[in-house]
Coordinates of C-alpha atoms in Angstrom, one line a residue:
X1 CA -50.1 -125.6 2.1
X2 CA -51.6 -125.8 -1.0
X3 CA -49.6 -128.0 -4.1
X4 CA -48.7 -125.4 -6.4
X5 CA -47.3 -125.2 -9.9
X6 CA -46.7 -122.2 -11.9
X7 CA -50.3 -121.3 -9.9
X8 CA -52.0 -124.1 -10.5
X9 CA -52.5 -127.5 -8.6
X10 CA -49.6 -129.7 -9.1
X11 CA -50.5 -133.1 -11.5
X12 CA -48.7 -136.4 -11.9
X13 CA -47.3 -135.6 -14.8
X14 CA -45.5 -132.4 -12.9
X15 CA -44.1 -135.4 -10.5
X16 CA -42.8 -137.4 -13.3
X17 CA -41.1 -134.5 -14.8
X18 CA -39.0 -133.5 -12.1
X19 CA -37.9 -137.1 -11.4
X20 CA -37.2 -137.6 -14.4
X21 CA -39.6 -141.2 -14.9
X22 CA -42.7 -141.6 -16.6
X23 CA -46.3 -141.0 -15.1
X24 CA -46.8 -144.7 -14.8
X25 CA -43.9 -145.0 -12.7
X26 CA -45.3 -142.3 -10.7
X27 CA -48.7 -143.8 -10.7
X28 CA -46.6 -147.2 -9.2
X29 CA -45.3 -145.4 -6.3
X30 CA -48.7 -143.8 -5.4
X31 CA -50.3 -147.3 -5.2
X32 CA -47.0 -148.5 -3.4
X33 CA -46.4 -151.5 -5.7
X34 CA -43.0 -153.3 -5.6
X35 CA -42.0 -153.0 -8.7
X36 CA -40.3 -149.7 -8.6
X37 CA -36.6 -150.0 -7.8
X38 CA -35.3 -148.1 -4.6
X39 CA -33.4 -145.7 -6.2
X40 CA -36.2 -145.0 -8.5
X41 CA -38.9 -144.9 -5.8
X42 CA -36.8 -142.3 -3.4
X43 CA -36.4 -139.8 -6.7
X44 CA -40.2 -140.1 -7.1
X45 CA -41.3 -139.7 -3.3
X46 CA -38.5 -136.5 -3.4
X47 CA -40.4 -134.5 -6.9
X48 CA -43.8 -135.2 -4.6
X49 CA -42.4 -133.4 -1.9
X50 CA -40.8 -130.4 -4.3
X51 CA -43.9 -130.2 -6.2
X52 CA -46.1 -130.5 -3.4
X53 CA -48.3 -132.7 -5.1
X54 CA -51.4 -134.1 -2.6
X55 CA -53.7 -137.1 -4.9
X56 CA -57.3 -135.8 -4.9
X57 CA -60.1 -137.8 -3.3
X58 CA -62.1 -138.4 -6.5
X59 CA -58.9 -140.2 -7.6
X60 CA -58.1 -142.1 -4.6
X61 CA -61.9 -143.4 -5.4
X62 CA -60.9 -144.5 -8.8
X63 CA -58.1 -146.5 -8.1
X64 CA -59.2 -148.2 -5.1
X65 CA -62.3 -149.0 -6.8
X66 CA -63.9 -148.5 -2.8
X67 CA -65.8 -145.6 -2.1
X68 CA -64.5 -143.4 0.8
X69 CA -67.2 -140.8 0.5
X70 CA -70.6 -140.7 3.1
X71 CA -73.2 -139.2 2.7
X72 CA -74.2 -137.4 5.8
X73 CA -78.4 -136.5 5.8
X74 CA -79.8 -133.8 7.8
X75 CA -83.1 -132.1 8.3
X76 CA -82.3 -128.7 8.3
X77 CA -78.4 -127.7 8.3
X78 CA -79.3 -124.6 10.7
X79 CA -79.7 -126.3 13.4
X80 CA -77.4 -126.2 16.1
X81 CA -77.5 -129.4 16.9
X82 CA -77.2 -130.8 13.1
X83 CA -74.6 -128.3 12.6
X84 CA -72.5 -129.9 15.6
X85 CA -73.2 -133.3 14.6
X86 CA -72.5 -132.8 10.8
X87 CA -69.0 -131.2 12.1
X88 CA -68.4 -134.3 14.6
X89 CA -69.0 -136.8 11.9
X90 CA -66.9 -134.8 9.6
X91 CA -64.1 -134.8 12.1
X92 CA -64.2 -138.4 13.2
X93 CA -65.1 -139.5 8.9
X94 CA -61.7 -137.5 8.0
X95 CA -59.7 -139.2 10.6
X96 CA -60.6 -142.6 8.8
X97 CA -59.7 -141.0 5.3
X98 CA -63.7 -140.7 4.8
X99 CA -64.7 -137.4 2.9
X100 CA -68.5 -136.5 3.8
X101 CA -71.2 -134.9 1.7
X102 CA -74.0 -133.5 3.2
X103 CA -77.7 -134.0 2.1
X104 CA -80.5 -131.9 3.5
X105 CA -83.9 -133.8 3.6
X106 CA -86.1 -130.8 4.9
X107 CA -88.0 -133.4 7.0
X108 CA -90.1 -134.6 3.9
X109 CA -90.9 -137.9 4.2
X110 CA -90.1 -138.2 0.2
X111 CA -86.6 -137.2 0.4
X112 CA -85.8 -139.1 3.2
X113 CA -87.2 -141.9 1.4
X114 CA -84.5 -141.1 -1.3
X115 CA -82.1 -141.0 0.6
X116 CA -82.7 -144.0 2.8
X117 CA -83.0 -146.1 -0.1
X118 CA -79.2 -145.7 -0.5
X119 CA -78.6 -146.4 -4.3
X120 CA -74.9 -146.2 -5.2
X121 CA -74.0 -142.3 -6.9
X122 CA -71.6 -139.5 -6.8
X123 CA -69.1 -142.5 -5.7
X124 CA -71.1 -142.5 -2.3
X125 CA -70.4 -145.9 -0.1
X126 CA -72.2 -145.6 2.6
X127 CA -75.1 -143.4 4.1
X128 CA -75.7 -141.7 7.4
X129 CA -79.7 -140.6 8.1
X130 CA -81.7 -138.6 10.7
X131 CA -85.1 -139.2 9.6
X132 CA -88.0 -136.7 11.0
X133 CA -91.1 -138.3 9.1
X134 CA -89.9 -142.1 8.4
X135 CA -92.0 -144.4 10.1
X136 CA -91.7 -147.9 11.2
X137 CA -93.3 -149.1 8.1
X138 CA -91.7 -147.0 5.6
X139 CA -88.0 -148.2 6.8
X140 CA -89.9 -151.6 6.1
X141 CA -89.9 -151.0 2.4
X142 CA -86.5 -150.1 1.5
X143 CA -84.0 -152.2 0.8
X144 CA -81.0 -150.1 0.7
X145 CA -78.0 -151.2 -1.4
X146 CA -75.3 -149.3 0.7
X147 CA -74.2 -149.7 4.1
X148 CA -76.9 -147.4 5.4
X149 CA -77.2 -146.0 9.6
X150 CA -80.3 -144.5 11.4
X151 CA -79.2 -141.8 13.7
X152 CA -81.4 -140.2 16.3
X153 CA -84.1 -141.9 17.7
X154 CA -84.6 -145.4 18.1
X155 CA -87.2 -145.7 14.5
X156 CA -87.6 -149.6 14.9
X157 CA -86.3 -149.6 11.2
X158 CA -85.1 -153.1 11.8
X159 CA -83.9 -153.7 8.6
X160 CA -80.9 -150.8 9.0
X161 CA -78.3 -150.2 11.9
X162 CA -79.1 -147.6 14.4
X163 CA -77.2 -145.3 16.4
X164 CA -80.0 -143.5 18.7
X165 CA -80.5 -141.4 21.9
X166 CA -82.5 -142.8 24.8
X167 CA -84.8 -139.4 25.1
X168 CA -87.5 -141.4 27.2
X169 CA -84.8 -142.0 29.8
X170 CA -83.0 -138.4 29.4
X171 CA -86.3 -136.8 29.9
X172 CA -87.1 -139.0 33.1
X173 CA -83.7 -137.0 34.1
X174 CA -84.7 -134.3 33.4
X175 CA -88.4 -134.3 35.2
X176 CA -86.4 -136.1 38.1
X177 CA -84.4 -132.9 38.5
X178 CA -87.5 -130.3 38.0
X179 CA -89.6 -132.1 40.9
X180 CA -86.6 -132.8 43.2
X181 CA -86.3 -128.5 42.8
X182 CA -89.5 -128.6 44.0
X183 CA -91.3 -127.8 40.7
X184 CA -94.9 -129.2 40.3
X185 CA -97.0 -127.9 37.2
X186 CA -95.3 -128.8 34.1
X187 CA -95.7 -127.7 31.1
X188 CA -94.0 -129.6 27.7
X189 CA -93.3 -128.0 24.6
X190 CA -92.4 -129.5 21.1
X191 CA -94.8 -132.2 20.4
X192 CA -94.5 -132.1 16.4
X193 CA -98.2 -131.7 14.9
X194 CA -99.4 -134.7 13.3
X195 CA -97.2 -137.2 14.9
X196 CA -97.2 -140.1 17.6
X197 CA -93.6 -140.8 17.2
X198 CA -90.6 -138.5 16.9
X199 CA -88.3 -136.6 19.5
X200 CA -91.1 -134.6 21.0
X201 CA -93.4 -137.9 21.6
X202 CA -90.1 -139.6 22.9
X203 CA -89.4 -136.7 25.4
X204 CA -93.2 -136.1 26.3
X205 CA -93.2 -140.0 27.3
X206 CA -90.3 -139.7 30.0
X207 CA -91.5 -136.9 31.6
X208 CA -94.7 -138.2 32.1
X209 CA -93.3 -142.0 33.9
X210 CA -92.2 -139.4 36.3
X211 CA -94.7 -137.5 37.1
X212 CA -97.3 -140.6 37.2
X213 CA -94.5 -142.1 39.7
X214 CA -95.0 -138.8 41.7
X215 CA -98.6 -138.7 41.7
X216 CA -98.4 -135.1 39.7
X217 CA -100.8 -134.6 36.8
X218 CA -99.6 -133.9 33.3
X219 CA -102.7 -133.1 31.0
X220 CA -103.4 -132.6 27.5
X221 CA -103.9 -128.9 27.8
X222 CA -100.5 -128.8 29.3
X223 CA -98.6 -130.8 26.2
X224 CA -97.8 -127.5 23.5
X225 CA -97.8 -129.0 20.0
X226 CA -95.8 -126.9 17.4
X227 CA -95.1 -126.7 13.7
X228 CA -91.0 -127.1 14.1
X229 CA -88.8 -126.6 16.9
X230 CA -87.0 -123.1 16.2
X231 CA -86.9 -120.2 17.9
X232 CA -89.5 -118.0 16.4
X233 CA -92.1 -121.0 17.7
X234 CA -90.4 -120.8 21.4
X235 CA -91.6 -117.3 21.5
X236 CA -95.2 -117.4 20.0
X237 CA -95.5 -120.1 22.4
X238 CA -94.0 -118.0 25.3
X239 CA -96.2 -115.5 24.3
X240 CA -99.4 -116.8 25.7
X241 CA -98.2 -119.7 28.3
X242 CA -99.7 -119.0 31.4
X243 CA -96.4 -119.2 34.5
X244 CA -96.1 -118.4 37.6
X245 CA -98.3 -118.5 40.4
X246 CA -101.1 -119.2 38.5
X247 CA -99.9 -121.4 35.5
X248 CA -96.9 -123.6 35.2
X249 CA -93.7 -123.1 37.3
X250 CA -91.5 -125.6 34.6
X251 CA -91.6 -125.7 31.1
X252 CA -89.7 -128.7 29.5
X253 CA -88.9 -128.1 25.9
X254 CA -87.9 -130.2 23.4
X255 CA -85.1 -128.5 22.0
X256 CA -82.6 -125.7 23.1
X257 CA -84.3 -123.5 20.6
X258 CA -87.9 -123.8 21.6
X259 CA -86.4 -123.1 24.9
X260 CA -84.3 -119.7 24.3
X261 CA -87.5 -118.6 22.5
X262 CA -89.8 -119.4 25.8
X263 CA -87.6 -117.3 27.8
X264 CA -87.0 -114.8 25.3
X265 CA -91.0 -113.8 26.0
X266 CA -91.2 -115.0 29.4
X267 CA -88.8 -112.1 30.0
X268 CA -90.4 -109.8 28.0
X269 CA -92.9 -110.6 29.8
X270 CA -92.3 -109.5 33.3
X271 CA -92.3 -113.4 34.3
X272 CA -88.8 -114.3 36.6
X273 CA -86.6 -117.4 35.5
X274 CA -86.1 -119.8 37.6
X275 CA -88.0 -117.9 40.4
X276 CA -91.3 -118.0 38.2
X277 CA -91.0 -120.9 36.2
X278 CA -87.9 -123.3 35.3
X279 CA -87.2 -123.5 31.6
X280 CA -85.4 -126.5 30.5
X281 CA -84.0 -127.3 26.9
X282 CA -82.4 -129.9 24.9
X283 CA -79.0 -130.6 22.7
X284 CA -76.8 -128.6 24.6
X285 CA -76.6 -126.0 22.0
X286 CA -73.5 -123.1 22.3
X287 CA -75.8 -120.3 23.4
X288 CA -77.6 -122.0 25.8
X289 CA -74.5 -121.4 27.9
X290 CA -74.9 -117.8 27.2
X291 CA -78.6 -116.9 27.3
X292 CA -79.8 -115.1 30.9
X293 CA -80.2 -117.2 32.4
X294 CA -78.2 -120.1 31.1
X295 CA -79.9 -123.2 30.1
X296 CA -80.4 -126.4 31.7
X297 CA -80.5 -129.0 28.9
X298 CA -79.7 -132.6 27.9
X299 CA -76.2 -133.2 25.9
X300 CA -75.5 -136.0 24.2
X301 CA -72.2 -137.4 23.4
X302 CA -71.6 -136.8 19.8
X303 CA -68.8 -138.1 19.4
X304 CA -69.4 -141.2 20.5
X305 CA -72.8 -141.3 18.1
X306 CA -70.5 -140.5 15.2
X307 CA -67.9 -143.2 16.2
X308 CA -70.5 -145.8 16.7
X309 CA -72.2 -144.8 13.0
X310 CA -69.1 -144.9 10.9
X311 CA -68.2 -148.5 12.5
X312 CA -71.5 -149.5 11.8
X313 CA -70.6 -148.6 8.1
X314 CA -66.8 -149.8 8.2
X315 CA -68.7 -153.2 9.5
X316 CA -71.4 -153.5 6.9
X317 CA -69.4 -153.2 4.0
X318 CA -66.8 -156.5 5.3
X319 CA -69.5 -158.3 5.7
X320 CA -73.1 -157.1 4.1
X321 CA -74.5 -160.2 5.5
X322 CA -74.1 -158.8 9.3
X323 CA -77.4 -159.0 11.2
X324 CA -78.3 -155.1 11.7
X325 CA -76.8 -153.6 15.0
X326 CA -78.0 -150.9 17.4
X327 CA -76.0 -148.9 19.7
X328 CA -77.3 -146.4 22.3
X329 CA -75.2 -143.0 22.7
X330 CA -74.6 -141.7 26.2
X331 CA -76.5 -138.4 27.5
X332 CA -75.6 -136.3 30.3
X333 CA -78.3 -133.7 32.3
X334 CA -76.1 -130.4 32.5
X335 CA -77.4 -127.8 35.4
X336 CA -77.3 -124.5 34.8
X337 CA -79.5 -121.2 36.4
X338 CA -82.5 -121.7 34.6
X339 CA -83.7 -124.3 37.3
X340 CA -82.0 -123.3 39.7
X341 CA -84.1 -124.1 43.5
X342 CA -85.5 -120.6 45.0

């Protein structure tokens, strides 16, 4: 319920009022210093309750004179997977008393830069970052001031704590799956354009240590670069890959989205999923349960990614000294129609 007076949001000064003490008495009790009497201190903690009066965050900042706020950045908000995260690390932030602001980098290497560099503002103590175009020797260069935590893939930014996914050894999962339903002209999809590292080189990577294992062939003509991983790519790529009898029969895509696009116009055209070609994806994205068919794809534990990342920054700021940490968050291969064996 929302603290209320005459309309507005109830103040201190509304709290000292009804108890009939003075605002610094007030402010005493909030801070739970002993120098307010019993008596005194029950009479103020009754006029919070009748006022509803809740401190604000921004104030809570001020007096502790420790930052509660991270700052949470993110490619592109409208991803599903982002979205989830952001809303996991929100969760698990809030039940440490940690507020989170969002930042959306866009994937340019110049904001991420920004951002990475982690220079105290807006009462910000501590940054979260998923960086798309950082490389190895960029992370090299900054020297951030606040606690500051790598999320995604393992960047080699030695200098900062990392929280990452294994998506070499997911992917192996994934190809071990495909060939053990018999599947034996693959296809990969979501290579970013321009890049050796990222998720798409990451995944590309383990699906190849399995096929090499199994003597199957994986060549360049088979390895679909593509400007982003969204939906609206998944099709145009769809569009014109050759399946089924005479092309692939599975297409591994680097994200959900790429995936529900592939199907989208392997349906449109004419071309049978799983019978045709298996389509997998990646994230474990809500409507990949509710595509035709549903979606095979890799989830990862967010949860424990966004546990892991705000310890890293709880950690950090005790002791700024700490020699930078990496944790790898669990993944899990979920099954579902789109690979079924026919």
């Amino acid at each position: 319920m929302t603290s209320l007076v005459r309309g507005r949001p109830a103040t201190v000064k509304d709290v000292a009022r009804r108890a009939g003490v003075s605002a610094s008495t007030v402010s005493n009790v909030l801070h739970g210093r002993s120098s307010v009497a019993g008596e005194i201190r029950a009479r103020v903690e009754a006029a919070i309750a009748e006022v509803g009066y809740v401190p604000s965050a921004a104030g809570r900042l001020l007096r502790s004179g420790t930052s509660e706020v991270i700052q949470l950045a993110l490619p592109d908000i409208r991803s599903p997977y982002y979205s989830a995260l952001a809303h996991t690390v929100i969760q698990r932030a809030r039940g440490l008393g940690m507020t989170v602001v969002i930042e959306e980098t866009g994937g340019v290497v110049e904001q991420e830069q920004r951002v990475a560099s982690s220079h105290p503002h807006r009462g910000v103590g501590g940054t979260l970052i998923c960086p798309m175009s950082l490389t190895s020797d960029d992370l090299a260069e900054l020297r951030p001031e606040l606690p500051t935590v790598l999320l995604g893939e393992h960047t080699r930014g030695d200098a900062f704590d990392q929280v990452f996914i294994d998506s070499r050894a997911a992917a192996r999962d994934v190809a071990t799956h495909l060939v053990a339903t018999g599947r034996r002209r693959f296809a990969f999809v979501g290579t970013e354009h321009g890049k050796g590292t990222g998720p798409g080189a990451l995944r590309l990577e383990g699906v190849r240590d399995v096929l090499r294992a199994e003597g199957l062939d994986l060549p360049d003509s088979a390895v679909l670069g593509t400007p982003d991983f969204g939906r609206e790519t998944g099709v145009a790529v769809g569009e014109r890959l050759p399946a089924g009898e005479s092309g692939y029969d599975a297409v591994v895509c680097a994200t959900d989205e790429l995936a529900v696009g592939v199907l989208h116009a392997l349906t449109g055209r004419g071309i049978e999923v799983p019978r045709d070609v298996a389509v997998t994806g990646w994230d474990d994205a809500p409507e990949s349960r509710y595509v035709t068919p549903s979606l095979t794809t890799v989830a990862h534990d967010l949860d424990d990614l966004a546990a892991a990342a705000l310890g890293f920054v709880t950690a950090r700021r005790a002791d700024p000294a700490r020699r930078p940490g990496r944790h790898v968050s669990p993944h899990r291969l979920v099954v579902r129609d789109s690979t079924r064996a026919v």
